[in-house]
PDB file of C-alpha atoms and ligand atoms in Angstrom:
ATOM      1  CA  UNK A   1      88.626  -8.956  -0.726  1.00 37.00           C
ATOM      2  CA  UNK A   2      85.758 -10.705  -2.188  1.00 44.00           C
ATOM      3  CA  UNK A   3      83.277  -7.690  -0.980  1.00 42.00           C
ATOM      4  CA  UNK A   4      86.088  -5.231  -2.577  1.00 42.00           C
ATOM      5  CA  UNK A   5      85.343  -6.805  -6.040  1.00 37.00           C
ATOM      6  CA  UNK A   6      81.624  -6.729  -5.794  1.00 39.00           C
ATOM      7  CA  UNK A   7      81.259  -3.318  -5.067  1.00 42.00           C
ATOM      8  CA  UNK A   8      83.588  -2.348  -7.959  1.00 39.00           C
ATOM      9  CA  UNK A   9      81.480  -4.326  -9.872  1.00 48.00           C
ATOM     10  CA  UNK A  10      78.168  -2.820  -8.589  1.00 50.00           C
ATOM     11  CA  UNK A  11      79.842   0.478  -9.350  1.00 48.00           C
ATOM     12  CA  UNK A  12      80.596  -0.340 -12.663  1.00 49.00           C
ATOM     13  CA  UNK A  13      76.893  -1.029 -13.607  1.00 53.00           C
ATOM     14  CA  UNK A  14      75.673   2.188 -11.792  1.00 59.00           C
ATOM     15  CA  UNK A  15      78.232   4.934 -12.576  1.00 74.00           C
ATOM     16  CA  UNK A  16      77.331   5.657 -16.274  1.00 90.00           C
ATOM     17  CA  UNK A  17      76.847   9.507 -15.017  1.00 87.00           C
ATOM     18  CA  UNK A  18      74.817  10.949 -17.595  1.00 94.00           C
ATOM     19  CA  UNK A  19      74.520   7.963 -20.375  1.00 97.00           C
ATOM     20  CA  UNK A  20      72.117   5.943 -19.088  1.00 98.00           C
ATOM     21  CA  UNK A  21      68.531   6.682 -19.280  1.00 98.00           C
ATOM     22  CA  UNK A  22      66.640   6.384 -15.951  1.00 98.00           C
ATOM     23  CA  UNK A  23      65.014   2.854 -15.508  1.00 98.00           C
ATOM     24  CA  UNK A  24      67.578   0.605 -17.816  1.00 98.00           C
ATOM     25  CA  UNK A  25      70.187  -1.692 -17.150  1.00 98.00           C
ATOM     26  CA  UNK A  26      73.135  -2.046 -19.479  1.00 98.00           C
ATOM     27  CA  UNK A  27      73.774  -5.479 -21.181  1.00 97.00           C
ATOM     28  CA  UNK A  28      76.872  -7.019 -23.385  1.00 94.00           C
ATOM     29  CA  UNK A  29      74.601  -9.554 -25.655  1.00 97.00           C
ATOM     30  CA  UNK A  30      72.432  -8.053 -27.780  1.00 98.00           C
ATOM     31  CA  UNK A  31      68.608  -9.405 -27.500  1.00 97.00           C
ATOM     32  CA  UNK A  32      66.726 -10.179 -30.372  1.00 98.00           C
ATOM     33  CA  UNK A  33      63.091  -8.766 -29.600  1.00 97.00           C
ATOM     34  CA  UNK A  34      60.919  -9.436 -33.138  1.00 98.00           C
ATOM     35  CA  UNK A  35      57.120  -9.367 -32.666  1.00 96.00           C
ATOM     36  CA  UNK A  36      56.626 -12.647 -35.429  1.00 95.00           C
ATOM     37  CA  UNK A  37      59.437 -14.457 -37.449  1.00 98.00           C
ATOM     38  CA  UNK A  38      62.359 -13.108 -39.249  1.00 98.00           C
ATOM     39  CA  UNK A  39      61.413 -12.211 -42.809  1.00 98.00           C
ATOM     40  CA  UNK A  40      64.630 -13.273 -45.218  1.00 97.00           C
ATOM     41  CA  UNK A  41      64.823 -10.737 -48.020  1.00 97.00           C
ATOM     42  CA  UNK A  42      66.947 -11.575 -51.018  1.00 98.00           C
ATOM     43  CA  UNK A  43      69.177  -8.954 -52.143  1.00 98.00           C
ATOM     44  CA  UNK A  44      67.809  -8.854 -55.672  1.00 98.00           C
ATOM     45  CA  UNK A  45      64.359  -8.770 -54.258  1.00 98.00           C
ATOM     46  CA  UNK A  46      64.534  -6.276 -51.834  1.00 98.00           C
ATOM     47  CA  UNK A  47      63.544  -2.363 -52.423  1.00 98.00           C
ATOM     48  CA  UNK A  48      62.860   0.512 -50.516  1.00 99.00           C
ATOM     49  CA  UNK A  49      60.014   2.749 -51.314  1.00 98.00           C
ATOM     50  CA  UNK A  50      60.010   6.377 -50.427  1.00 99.00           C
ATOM     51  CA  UNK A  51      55.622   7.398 -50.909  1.00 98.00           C
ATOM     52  CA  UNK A  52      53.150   9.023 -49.247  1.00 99.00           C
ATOM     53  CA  UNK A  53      53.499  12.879 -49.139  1.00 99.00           C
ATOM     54  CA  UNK A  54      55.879  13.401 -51.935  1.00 99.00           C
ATOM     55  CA  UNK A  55      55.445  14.422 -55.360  1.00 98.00           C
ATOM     56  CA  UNK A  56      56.643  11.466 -56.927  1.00 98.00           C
ATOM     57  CA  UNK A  57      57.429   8.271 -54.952  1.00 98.00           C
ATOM     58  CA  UNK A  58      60.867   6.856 -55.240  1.00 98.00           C
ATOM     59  CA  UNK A  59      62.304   3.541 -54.954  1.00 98.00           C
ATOM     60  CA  UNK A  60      65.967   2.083 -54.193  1.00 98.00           C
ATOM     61  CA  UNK A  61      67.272  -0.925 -55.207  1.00 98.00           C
ATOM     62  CA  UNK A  62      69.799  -2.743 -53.121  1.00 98.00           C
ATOM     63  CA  UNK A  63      72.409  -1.318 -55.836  1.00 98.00           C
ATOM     64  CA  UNK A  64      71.350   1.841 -55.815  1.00 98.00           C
ATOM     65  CA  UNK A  65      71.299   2.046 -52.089  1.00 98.00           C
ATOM     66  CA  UNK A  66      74.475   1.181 -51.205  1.00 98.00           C
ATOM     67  CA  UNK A  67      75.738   3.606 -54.401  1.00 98.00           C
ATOM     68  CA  UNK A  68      74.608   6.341 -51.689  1.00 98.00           C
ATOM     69  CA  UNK A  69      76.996   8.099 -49.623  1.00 98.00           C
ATOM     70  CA  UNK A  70      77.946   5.580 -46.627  1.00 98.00           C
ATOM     71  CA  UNK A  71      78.093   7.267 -42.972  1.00 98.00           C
ATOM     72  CA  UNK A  72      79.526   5.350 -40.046  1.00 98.00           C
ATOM     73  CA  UNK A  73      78.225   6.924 -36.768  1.00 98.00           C
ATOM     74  CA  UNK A  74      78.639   5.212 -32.867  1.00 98.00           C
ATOM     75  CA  UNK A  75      75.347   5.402 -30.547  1.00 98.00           C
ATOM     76  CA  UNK A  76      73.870   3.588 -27.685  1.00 98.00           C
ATOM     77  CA  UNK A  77      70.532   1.094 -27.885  1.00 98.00           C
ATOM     78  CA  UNK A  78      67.618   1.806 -25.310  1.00 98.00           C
ATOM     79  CA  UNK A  79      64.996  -0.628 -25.141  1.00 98.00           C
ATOM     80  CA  UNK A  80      61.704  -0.080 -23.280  1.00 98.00           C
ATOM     81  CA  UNK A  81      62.169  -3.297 -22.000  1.00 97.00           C
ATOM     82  CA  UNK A  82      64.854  -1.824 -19.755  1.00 98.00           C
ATOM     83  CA  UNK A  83      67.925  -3.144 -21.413  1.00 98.00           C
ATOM     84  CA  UNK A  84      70.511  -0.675 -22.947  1.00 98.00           C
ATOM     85  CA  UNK A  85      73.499  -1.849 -24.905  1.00 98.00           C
ATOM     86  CA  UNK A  86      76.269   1.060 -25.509  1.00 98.00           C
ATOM     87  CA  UNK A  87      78.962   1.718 -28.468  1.00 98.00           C
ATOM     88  CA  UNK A  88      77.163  -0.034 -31.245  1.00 98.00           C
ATOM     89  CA  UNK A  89      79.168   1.253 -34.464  1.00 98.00           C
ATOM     90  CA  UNK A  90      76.285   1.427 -37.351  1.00 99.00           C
ATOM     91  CA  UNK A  91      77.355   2.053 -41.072  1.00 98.00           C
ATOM     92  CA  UNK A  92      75.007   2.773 -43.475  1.00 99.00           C
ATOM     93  CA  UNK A  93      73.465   6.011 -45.516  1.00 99.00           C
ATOM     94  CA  UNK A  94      72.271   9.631 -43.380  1.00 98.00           C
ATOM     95  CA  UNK A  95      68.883  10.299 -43.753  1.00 98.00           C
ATOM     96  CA  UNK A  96      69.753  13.787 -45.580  1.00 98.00           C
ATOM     97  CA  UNK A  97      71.505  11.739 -48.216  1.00 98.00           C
ATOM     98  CA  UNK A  98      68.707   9.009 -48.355  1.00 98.00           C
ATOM     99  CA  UNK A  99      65.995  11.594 -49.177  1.00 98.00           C
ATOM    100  CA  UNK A 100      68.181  14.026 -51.013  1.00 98.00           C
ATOM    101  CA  UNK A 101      66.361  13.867 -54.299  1.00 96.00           C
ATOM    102  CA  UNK A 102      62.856  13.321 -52.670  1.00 98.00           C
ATOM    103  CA  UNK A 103      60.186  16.043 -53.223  1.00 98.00           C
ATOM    104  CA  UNK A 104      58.486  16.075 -49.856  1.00 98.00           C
ATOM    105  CA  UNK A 105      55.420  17.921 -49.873  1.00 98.00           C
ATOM    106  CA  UNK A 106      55.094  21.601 -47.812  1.00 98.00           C
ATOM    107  CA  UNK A 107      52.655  19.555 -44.941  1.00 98.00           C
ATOM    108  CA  UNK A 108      54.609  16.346 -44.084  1.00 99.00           C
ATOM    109  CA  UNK A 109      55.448  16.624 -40.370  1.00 98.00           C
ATOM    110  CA  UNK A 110      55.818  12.183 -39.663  1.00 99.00           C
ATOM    111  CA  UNK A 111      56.643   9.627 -41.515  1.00 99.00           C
ATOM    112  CA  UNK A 112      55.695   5.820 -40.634  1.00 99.00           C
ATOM    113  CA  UNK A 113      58.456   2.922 -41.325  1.00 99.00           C
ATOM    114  CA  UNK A 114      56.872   0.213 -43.202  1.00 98.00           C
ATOM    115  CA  UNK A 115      58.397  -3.084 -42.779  1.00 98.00           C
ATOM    116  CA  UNK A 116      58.590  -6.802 -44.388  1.00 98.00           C
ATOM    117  CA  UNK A 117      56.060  -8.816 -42.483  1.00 98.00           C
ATOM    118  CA  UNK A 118      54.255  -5.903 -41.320  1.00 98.00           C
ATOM    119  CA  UNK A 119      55.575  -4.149 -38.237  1.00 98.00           C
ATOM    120  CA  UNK A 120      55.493   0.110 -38.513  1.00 98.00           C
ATOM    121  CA  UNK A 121      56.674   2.749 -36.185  1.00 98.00           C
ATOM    122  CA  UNK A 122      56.203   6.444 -36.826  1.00 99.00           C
ATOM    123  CA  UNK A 123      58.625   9.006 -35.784  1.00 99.00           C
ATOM    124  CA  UNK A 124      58.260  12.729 -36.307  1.00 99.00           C
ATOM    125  CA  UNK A 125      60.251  14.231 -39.549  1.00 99.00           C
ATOM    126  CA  UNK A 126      62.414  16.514 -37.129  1.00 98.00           C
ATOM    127  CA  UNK A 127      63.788  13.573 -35.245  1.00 98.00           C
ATOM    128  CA  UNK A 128      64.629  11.667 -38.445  1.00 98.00           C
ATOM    129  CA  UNK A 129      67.107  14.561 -39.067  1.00 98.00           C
ATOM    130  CA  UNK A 130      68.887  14.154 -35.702  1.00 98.00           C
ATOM    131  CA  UNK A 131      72.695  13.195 -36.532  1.00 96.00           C
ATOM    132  CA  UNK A 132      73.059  10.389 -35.245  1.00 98.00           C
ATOM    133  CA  UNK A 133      69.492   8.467 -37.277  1.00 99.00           C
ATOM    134  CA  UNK A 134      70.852   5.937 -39.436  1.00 99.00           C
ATOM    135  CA  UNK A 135      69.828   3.617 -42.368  1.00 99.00           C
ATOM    136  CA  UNK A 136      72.542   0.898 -41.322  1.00 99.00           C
ATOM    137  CA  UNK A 137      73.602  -2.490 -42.817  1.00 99.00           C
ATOM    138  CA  UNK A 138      76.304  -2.831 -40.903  1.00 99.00           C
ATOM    139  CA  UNK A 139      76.804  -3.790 -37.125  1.00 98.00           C
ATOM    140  CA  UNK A 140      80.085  -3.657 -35.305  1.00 98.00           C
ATOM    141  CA  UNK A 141      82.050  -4.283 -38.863  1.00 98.00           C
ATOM    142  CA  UNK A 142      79.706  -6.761 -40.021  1.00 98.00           C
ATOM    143  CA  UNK A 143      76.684  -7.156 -41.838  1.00 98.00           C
ATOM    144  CA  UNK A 144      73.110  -6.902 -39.692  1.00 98.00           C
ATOM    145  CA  UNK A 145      71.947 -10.096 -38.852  1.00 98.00           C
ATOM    146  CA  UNK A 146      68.251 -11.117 -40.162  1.00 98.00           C
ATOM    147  CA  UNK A 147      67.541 -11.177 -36.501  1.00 98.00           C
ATOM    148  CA  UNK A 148      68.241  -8.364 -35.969  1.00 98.00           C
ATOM    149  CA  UNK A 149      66.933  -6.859 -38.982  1.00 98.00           C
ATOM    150  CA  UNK A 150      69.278  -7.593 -41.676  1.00 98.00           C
ATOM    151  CA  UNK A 151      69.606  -6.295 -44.707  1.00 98.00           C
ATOM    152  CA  UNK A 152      68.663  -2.903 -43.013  1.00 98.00           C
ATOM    153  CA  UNK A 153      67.060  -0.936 -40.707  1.00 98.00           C
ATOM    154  CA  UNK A 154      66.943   2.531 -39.400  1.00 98.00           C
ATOM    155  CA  UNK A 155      68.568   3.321 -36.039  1.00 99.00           C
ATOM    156  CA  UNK A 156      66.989   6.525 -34.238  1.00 99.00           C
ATOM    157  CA  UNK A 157      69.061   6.113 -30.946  1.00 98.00           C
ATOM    158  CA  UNK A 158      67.486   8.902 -29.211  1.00 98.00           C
ATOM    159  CA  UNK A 159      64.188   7.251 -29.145  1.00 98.00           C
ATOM    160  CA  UNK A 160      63.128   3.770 -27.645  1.00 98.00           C
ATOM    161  CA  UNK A 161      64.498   0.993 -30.074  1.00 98.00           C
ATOM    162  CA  UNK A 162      61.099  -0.060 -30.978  1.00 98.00           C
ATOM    163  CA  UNK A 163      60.980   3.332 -32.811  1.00 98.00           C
ATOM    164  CA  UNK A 164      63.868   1.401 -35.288  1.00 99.00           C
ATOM    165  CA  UNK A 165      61.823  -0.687 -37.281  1.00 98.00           C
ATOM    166  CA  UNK A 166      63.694  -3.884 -38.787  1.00 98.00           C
ATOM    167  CA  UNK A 167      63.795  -4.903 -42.467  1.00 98.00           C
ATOM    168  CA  UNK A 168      62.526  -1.609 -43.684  1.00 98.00           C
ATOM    169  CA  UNK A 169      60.639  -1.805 -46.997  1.00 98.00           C
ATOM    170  CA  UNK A 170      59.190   1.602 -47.430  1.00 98.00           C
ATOM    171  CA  UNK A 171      59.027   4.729 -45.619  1.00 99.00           C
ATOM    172  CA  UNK A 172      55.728   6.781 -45.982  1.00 99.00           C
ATOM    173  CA  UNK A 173      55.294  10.772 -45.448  1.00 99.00           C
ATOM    174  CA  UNK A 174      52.694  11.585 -43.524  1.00 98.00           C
ATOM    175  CA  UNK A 175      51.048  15.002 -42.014  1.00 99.00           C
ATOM    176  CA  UNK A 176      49.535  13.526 -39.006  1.00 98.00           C
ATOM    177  CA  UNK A 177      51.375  11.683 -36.118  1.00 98.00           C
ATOM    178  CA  UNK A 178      49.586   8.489 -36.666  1.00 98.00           C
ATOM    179  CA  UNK A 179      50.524   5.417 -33.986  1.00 98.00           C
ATOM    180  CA  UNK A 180      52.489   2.666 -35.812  1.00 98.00           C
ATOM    181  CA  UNK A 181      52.719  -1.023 -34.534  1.00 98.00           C
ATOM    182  CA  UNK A 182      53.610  -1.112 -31.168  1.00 98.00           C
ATOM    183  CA  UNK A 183      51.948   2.859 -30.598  1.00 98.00           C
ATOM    184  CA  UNK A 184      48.269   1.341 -30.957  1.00 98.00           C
ATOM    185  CA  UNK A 185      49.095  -1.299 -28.562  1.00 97.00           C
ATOM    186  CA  UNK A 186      49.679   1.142 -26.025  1.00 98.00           C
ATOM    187  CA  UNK A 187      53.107   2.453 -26.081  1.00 98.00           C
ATOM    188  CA  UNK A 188      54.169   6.221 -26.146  1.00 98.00           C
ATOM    189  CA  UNK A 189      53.533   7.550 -29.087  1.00 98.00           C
ATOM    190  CA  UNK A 190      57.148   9.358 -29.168  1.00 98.00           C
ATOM    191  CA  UNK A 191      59.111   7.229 -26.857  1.00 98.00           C
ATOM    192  CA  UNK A 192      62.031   9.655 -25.344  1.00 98.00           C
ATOM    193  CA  UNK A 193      64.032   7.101 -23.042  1.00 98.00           C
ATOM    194  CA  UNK A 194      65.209  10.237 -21.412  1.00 98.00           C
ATOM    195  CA  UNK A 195      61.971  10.810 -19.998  1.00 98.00           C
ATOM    196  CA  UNK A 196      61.258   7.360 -19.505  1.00 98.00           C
ATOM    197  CA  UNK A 197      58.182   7.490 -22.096  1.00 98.00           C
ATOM    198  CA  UNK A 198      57.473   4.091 -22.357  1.00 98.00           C
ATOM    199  CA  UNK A 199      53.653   3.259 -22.255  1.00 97.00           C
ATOM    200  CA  UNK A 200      50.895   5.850 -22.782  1.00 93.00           C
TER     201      UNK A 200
HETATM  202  N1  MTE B 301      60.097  -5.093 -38.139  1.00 78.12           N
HETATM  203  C1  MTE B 301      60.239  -5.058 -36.813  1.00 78.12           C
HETATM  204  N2  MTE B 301      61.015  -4.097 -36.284  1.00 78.12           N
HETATM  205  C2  MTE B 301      61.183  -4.022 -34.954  1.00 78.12           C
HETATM  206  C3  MTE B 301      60.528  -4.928 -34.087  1.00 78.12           C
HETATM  207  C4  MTE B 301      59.727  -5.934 -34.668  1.00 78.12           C
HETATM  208  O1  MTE B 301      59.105  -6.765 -33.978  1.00 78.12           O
HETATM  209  N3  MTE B 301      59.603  -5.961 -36.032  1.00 78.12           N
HETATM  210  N4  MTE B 301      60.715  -4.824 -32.726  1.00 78.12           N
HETATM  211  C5  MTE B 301      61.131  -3.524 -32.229  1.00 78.12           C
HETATM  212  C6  MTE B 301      61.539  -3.588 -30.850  1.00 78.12           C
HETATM  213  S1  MTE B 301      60.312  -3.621 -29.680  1.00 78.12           S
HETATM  214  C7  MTE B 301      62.843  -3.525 -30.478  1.00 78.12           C
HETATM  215  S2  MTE B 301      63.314  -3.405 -28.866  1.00 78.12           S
HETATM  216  C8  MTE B 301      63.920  -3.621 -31.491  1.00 78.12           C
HETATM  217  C9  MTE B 301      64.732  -4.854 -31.218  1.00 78.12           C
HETATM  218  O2  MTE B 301      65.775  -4.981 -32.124  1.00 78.12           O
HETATM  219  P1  MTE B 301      66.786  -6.195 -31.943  1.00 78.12           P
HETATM  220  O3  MTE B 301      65.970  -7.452 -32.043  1.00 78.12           O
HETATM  221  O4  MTE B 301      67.777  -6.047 -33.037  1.00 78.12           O
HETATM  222  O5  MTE B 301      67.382  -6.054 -30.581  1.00 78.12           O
HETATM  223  O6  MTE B 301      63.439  -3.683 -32.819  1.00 78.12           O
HETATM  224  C10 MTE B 301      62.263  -2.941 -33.066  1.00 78.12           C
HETATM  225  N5  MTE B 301      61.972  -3.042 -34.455  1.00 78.12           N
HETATM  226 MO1   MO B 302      61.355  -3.254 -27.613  1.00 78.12          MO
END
């Protein structure tokens, strides 16, 4: 009996056929992996800046954010550090709708997140416009812990989490692939969890 139950529970964390990414283990919690301390952004203080390789830069407050058109999409977290956590419900605005009214010039190929405190990860235009990237606020029905990156942050779940930079403050256009935070320490510069490109 007892050897019945583990091997339906060793199943359970193996069969995920095609869902999880070679390398990763699924997990319930939800790890809070911040290189330095949680930055706590005020509402009425916090903006985000659209610059770099546009015509004119623009910049949202928190008002005028969440006056954009709100998306809810589903998607599964890979970290590099091996952990995956699935069906994490995000709410927030589409990247089409975010940059909408943003004149990006002809030669802008990247962009690099810029957050509070610091941390940047760049992620080529293209994969910004994959359906499922997110600007999300909201976690599971409620809002995004600072810990976790509260008020907002991007989610680009087809791309290594660190590649979701938390507490976004500005978001800058860029022709180059340049390597953001974690890139010049030595991870992959585009971080595809389906082919396990973790470190470069
Ligand atoms: N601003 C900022 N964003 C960040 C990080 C960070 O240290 N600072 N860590 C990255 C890494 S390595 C991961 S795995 C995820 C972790 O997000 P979580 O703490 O919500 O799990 O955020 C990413 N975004
Ligand atoms: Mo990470």
């Amino acid at each position: 009996m007892a050897f019945d139950i583990f091997s339906r529970g060793k199943k359970q964390q193996e069969d995920h056929g095609d869902r999880l990414p070679p390398g990763q283990k699924v997990v319930d919690g939800w790890p809070v992996l911040s290189y330095g301390s949680t930055p706590r952004i005020k509402l009425d203080e916090w903006r985000l800046r659209i610059g770099g390789l546009v015509e004119e830069q623009v910049e949202f407050t928190w008002d005028e954010f969440m006056a954009l058109p709100q998306t809810t999409v589903t998607s599964d977290i890979h970290c590099v550090t091996h952990w995956s956590k699935f069906d994490n419900e995000w709410q927030g605005v589409a990247w089409p709708d975010l940059v909408k009214d943003v004149r990006v010039k002809p030669e802008a190929r990247h962009i690099m997140q810029h957050s509070y405190g610091g941390y940047t990860a760049n992620v080529p235009i293209r994969d910004m416009e994959e359906s499922g990237v997110i600007f999300a606020h909201t976690h599971n029905g409620k809002p995004i812990e600072p810990d976790h990156g509260g008020p907002m942050r991007p989610v680009v779940p087809h791309l290594y989490f660190w590649k979701s930079a938390k507490w976004l403050r500005g978001i800058e256009f860029m022709a180059d692939e340049k390597p953001g935070f974690w890139e010049m320490y030595g991870y992959h510069i585009y971080g595809d969890p389906w082919k396990e490109e973790r470190y470069s």
